[in-house]
PDB file of C-alpha atoms in Angstrom:
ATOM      1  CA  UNK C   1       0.000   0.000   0.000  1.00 68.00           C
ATOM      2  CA  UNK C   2       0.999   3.358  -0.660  1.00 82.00           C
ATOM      3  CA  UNK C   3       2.101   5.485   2.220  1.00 93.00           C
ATOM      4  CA  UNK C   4       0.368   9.188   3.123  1.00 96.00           C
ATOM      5  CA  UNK C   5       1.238  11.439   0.869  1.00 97.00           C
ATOM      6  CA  UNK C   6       1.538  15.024   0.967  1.00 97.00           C
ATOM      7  CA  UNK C   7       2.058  17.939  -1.543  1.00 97.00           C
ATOM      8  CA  UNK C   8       4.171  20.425  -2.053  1.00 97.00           C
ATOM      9  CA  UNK C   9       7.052  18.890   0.136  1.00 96.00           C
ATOM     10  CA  UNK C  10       8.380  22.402   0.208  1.00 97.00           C
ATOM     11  CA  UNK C  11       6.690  26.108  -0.195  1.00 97.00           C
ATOM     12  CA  UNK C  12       7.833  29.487   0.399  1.00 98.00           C
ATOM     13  CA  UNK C  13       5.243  32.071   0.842  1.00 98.00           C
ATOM     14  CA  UNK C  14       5.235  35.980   1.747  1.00 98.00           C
ATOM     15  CA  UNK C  15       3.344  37.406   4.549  1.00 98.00           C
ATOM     16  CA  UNK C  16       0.186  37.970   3.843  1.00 98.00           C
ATOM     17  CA  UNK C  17      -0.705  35.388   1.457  1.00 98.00           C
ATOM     18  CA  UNK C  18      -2.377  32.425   1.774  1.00 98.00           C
ATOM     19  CA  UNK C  19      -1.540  28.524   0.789  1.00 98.00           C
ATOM     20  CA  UNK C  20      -3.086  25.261   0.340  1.00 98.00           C
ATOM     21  CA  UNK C  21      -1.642  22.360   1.646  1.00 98.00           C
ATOM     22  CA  UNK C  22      -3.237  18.968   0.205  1.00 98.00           C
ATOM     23  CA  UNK C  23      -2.534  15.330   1.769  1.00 98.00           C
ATOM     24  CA  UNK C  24      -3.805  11.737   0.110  1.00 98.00           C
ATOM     25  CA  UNK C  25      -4.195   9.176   2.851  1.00 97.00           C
ATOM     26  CA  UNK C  26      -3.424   5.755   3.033  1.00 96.00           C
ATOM     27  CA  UNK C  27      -6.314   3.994   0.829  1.00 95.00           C
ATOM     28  CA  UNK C  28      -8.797   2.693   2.994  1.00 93.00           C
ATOM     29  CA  UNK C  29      -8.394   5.453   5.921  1.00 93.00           C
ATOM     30  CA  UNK C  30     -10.894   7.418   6.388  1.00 93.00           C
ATOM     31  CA  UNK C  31      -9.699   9.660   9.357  1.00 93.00           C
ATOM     32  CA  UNK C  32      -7.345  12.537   8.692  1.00 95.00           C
ATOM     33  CA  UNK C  33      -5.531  14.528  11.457  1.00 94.00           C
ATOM     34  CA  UNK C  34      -2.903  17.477  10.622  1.00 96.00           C
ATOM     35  CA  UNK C  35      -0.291  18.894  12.953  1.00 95.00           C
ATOM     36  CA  UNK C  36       1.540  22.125  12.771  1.00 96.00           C
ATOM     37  CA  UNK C  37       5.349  21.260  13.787  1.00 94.00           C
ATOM     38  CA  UNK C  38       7.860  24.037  15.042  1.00 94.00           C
ATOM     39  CA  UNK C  39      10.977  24.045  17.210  1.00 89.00           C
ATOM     40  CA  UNK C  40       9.387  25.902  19.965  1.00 86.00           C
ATOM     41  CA  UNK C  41       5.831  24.688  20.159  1.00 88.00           C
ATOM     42  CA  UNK C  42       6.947  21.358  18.987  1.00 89.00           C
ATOM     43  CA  UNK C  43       4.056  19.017  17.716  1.00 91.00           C
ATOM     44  CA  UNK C  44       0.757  20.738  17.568  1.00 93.00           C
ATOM     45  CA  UNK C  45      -2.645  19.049  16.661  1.00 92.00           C
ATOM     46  CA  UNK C  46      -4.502  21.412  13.993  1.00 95.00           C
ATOM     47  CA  UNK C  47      -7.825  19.751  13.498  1.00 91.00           C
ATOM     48  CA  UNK C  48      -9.107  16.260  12.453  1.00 93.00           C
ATOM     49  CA  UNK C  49     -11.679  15.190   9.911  1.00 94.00           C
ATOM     50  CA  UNK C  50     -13.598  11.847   9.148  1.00 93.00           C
ATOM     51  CA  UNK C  51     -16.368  11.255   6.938  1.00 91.00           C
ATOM     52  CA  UNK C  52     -16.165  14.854   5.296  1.00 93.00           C
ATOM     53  CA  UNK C  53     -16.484  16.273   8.768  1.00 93.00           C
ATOM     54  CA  UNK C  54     -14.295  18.206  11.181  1.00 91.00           C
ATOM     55  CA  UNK C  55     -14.462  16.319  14.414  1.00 89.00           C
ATOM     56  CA  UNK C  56     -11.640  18.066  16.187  1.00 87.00           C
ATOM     57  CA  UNK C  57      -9.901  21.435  16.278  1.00 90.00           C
ATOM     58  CA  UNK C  58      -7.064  22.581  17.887  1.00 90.00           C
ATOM     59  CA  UNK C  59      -6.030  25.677  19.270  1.00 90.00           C
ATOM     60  CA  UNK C  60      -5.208  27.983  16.304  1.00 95.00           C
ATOM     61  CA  UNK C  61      -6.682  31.101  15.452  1.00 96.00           C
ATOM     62  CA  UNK C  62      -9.618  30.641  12.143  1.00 96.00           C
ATOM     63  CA  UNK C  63      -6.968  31.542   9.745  1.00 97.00           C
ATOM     64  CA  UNK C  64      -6.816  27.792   9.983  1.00 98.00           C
ATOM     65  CA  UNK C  65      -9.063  25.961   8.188  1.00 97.00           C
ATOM     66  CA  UNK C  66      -9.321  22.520   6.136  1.00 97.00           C
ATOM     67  CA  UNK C  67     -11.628  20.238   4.720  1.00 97.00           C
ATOM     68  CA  UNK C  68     -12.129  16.855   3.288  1.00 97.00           C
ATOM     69  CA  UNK C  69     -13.150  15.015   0.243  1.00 96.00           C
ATOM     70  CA  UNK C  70     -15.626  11.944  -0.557  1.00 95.00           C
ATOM     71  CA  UNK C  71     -12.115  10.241  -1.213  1.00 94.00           C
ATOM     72  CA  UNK C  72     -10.838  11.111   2.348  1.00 95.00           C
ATOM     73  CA  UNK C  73      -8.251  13.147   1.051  1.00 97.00           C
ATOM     74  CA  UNK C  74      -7.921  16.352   2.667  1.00 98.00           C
ATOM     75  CA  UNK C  75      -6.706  20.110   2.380  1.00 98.00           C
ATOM     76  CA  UNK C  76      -5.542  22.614   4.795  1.00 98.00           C
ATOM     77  CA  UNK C  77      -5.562  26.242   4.238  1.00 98.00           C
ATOM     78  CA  UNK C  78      -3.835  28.860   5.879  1.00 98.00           C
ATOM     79  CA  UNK C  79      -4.851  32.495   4.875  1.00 96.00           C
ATOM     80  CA  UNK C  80      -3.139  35.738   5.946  1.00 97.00           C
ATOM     81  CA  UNK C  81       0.220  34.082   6.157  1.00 98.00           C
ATOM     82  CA  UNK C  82       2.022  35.290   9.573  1.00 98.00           C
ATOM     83  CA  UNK C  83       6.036  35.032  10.148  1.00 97.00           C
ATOM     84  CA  UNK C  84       4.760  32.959  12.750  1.00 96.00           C
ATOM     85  CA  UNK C  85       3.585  30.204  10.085  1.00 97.00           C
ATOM     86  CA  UNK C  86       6.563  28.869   9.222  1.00 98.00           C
ATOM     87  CA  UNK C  87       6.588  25.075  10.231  1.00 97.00           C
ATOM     88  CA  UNK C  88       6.505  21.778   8.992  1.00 96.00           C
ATOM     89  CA  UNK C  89       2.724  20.994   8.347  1.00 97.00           C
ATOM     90  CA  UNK C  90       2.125  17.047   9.234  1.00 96.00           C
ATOM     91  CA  UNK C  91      -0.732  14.996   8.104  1.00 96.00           C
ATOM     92  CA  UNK C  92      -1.206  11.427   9.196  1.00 95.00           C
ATOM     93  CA  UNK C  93      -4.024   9.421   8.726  1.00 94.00           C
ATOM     94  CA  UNK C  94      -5.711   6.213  10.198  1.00 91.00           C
ATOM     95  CA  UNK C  95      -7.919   3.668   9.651  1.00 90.00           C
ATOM     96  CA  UNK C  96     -11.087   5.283  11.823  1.00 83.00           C
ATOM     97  CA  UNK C  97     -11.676   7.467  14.993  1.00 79.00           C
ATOM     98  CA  UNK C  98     -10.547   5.987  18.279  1.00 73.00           C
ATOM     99  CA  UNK C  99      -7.612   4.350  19.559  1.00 66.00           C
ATOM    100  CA  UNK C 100      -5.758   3.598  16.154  1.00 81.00           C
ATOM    101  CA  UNK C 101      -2.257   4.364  15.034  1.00 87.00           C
ATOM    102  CA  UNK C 102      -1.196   7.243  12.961  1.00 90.00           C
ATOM    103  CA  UNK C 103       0.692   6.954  10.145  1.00 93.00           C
ATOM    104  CA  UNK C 104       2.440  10.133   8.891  1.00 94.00           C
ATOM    105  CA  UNK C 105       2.888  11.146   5.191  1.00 95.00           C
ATOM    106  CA  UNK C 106       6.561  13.245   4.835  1.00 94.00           C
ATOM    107  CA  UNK C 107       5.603  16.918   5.498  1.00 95.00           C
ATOM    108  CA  UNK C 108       5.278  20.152   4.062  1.00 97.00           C
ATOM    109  CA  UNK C 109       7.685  22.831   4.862  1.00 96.00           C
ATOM    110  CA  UNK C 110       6.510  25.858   4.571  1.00 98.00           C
ATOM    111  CA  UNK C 111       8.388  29.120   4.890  1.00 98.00           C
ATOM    112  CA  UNK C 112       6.866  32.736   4.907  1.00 98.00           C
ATOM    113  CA  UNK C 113       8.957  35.489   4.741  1.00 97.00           C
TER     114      UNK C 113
ATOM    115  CA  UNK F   1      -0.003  22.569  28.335  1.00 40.00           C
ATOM    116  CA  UNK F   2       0.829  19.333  26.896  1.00 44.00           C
ATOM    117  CA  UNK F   3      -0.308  15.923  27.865  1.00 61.00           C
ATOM    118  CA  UNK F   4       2.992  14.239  27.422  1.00 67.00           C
ATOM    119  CA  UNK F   5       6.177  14.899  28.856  1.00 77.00           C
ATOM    120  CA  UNK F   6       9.494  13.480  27.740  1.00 80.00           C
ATOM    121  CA  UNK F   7      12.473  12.943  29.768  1.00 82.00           C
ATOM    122  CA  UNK F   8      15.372  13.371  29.089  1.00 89.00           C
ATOM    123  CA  UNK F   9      15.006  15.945  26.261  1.00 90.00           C
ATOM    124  CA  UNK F  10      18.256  14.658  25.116  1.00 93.00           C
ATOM    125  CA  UNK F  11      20.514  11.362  25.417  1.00 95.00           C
ATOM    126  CA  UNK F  12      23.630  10.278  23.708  1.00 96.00           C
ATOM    127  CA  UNK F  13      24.986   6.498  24.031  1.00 96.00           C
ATOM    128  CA  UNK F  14      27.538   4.393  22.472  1.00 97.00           C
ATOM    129  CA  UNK F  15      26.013   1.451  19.762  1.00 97.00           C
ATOM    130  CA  UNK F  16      25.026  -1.175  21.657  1.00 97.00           C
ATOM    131  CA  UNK F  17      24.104   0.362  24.400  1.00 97.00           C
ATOM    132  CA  UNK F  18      20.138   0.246  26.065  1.00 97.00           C
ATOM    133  CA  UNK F  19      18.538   3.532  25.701  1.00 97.00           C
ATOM    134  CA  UNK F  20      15.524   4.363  27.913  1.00 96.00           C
ATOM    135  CA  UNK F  21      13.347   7.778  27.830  1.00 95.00           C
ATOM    136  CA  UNK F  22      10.328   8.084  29.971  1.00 95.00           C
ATOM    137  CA  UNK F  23       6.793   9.614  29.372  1.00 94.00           C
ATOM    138  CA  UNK F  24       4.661  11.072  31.818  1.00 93.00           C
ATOM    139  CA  UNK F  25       0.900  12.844  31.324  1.00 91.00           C
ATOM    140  CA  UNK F  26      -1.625  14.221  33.516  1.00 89.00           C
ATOM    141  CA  UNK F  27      -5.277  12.959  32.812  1.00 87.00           C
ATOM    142  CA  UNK F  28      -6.671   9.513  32.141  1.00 88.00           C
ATOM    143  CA  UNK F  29      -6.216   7.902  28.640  1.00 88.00           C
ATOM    144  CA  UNK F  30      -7.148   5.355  26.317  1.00 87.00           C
ATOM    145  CA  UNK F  31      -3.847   4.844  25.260  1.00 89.00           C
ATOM    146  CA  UNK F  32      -0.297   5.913  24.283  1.00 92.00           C
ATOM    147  CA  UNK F  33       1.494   5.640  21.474  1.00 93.00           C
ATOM    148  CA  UNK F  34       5.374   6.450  20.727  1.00 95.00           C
ATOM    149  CA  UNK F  35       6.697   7.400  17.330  1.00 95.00           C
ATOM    150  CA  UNK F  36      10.197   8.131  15.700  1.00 96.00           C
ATOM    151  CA  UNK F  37      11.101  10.708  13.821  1.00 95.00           C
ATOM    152  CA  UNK F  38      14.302  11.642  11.870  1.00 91.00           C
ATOM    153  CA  UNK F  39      15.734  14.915  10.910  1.00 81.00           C
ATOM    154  CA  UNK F  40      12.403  16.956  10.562  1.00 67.00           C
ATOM    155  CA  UNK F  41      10.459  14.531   8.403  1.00 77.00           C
ATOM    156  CA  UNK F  42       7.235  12.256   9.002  1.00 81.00           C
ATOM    157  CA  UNK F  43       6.425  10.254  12.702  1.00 92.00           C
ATOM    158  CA  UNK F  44       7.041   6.702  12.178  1.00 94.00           C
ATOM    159  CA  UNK F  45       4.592   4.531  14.575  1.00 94.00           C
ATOM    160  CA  UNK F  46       6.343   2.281  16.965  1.00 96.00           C
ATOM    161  CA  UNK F  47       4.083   1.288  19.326  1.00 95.00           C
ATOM    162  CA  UNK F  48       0.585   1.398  20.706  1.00 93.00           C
ATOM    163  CA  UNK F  49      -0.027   0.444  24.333  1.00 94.00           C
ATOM    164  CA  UNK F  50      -3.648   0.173  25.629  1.00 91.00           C
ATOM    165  CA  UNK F  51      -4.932   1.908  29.151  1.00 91.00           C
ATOM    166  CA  UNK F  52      -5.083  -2.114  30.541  1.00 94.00           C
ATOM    167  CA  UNK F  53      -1.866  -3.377  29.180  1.00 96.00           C
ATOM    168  CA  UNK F  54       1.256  -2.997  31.334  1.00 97.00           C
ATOM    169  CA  UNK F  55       4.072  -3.904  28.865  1.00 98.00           C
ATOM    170  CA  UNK F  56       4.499  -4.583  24.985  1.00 97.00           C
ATOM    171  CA  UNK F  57       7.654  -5.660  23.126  1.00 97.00           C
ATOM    172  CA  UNK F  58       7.818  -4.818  19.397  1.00 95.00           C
ATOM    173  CA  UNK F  59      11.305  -6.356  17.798  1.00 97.00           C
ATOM    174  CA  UNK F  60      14.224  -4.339  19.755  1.00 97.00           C
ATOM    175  CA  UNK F  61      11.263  -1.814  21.642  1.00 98.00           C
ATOM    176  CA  UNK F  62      10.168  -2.831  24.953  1.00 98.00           C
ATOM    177  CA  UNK F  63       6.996  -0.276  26.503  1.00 98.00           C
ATOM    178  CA  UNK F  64       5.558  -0.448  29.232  1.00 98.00           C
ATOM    179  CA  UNK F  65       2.628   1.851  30.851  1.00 97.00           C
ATOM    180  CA  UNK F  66       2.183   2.315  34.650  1.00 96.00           C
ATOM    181  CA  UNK F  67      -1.487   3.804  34.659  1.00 95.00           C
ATOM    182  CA  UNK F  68      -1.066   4.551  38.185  1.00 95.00           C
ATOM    183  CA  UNK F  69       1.819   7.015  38.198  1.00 95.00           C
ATOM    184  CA  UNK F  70       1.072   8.176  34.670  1.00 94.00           C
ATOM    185  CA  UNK F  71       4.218   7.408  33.062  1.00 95.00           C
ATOM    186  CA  UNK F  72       5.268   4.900  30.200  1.00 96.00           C
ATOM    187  CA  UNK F  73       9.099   4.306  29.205  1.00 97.00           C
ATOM    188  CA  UNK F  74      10.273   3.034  26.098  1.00 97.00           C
ATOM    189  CA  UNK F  75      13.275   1.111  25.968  1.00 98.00           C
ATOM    190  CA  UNK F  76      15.436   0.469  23.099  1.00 98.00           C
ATOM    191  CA  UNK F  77      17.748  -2.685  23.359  1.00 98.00           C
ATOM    192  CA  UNK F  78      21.450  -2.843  21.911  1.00 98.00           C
ATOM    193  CA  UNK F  79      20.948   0.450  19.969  1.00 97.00           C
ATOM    194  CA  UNK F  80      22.439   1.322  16.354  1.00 97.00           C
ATOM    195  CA  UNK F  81      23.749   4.345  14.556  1.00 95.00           C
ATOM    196  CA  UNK F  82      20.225   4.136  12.341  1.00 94.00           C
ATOM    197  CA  UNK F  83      18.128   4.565  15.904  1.00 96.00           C
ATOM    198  CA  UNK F  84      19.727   8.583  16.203  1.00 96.00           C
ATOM    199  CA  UNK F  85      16.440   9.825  16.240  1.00 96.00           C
ATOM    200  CA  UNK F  86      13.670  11.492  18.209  1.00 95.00           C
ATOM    201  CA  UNK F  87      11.454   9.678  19.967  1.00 96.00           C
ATOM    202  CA  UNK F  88       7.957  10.903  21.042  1.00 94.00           C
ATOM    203  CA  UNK F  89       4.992   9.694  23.126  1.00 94.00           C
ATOM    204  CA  UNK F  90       1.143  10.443  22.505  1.00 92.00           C
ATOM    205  CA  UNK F  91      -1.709  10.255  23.821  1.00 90.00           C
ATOM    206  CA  UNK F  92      -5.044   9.998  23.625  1.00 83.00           C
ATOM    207  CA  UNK F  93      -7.994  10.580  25.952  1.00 78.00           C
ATOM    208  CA  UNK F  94     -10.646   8.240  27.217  1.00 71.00           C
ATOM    209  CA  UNK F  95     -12.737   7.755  23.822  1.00 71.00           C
ATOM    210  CA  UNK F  96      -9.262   8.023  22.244  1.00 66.00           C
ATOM    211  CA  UNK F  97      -9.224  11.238  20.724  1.00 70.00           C
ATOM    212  CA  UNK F  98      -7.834  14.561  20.954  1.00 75.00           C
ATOM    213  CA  UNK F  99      -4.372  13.147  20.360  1.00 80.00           C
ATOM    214  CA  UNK F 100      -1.528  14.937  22.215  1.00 86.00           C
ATOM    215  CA  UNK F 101       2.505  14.900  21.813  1.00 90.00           C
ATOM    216  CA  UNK F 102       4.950  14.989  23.936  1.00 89.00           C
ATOM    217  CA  UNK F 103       7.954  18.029  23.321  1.00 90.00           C
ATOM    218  CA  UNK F 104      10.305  14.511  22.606  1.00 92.00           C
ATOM    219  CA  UNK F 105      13.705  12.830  23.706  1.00 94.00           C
ATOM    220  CA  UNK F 106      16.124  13.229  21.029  1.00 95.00           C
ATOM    221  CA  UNK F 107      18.416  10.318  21.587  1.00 96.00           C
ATOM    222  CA  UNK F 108      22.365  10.214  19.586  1.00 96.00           C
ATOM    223  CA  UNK F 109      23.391   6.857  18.847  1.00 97.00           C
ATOM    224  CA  UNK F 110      27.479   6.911  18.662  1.00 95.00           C
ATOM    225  CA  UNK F 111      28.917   4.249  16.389  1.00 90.00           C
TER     226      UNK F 111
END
């Protein structure tokens, strides 16, 4: 099976714009969880979705926002880009809700100057 | 604050060596799970320990989970170069969601 994927592996942005971050699961999982990593905060959950819905949400401000397909792949959108942004942008998904494991697709690094 | 805590943040042993790093959280889970991670790319899963288990071995991984004093440790038996990595522990709460991490141990492996 093919792992999680996640594209662009890399993105530079300036402040003030926004981005779109997309991420394929693994086929067959339907939940989708993103996390926002940086070397201060360290690993922070964003927001999870399953079925098309957003079950959870993290702590981040509503320039956060994501969504997810009838294919359980999923998007994440950041508008307004803050310095603050830059971080490496994890998605993992897993087979349902509950006590499963997570498996992680490579990251996207984004960078805002 | 976070659910998980790591400790030690860092650790540096020789090849062959054990390496342990300890977990420790504050409310009741469903379980917790460590992952590996090198050089700022994906979490690899490792292991998954249940609220009623007590210990799980996985190849060279031995967890266990003491529910009582909060804590899990994960050990690592007769370590290689290729296990320089860091190691993190999640959880999740009692209808295991709302995943948290833990800040990690980064652990050196010295060939």
């Amino acid at each position: 099976k093919a792992g999680v994927t996640q594209t662009p592996r890399y993105l530079i942005k300036t402040r003030g714009q926004q981005v779109t971050l997309s991420c394929s699961p693994i086929s067959g999982h339907r939940s989708v969880s993103w996390y926002q990593q940086t070397p201060g905060q360290g690993l922070q959950f964003l927001f999870e979705y399953f079925s098309e819905t957003q079950r959870n949400k993290g702590n981040f401000p509503g320039r956060f926002s994501g969504r997810q397909f009838s294919n359980s792949r999923s998007e994440m959108n950041v508008s307004t880009l803050e310095l603050g942004d830059s971080a490496l942008y994890l998605c993992a998904s897993s087979l349902a809700r509950g006590a499963y494991e997570q498996y992680f697709g490579p990251g996207t690094r984004l960078t805002v100057t | 604050s976070q659910q998980g805590e790591e400790d030690p943040q860092a650790l540096s042993i020789q090849e062959g060596e054990n390496a342990t790093m300890n977990c420790s959280y504050k409310t009741s889970i469903n379980n917790l799970q460590w992952y590996r991670q090198n050089s700022g790319r994906g979490l690899v899963h490792l292991i998954l320990i249940r609220s009623n288990e007590r210990e799980k071995h996985s190849g060279r991984l031995r967890v266990t989970l003491d529910t009582s004093k909060k804590s899990s440790s994960l050990l690592i038996t007769a370590s290689r170069a290729a296990d320089t990595a860091s190691y993190f522990c999640a959880t999740s709460d009692n209808y295991g969601q709302n995943f948290v991490f833990g800040p990690g141990t980064r652990l050196s492996v010295l060939p």
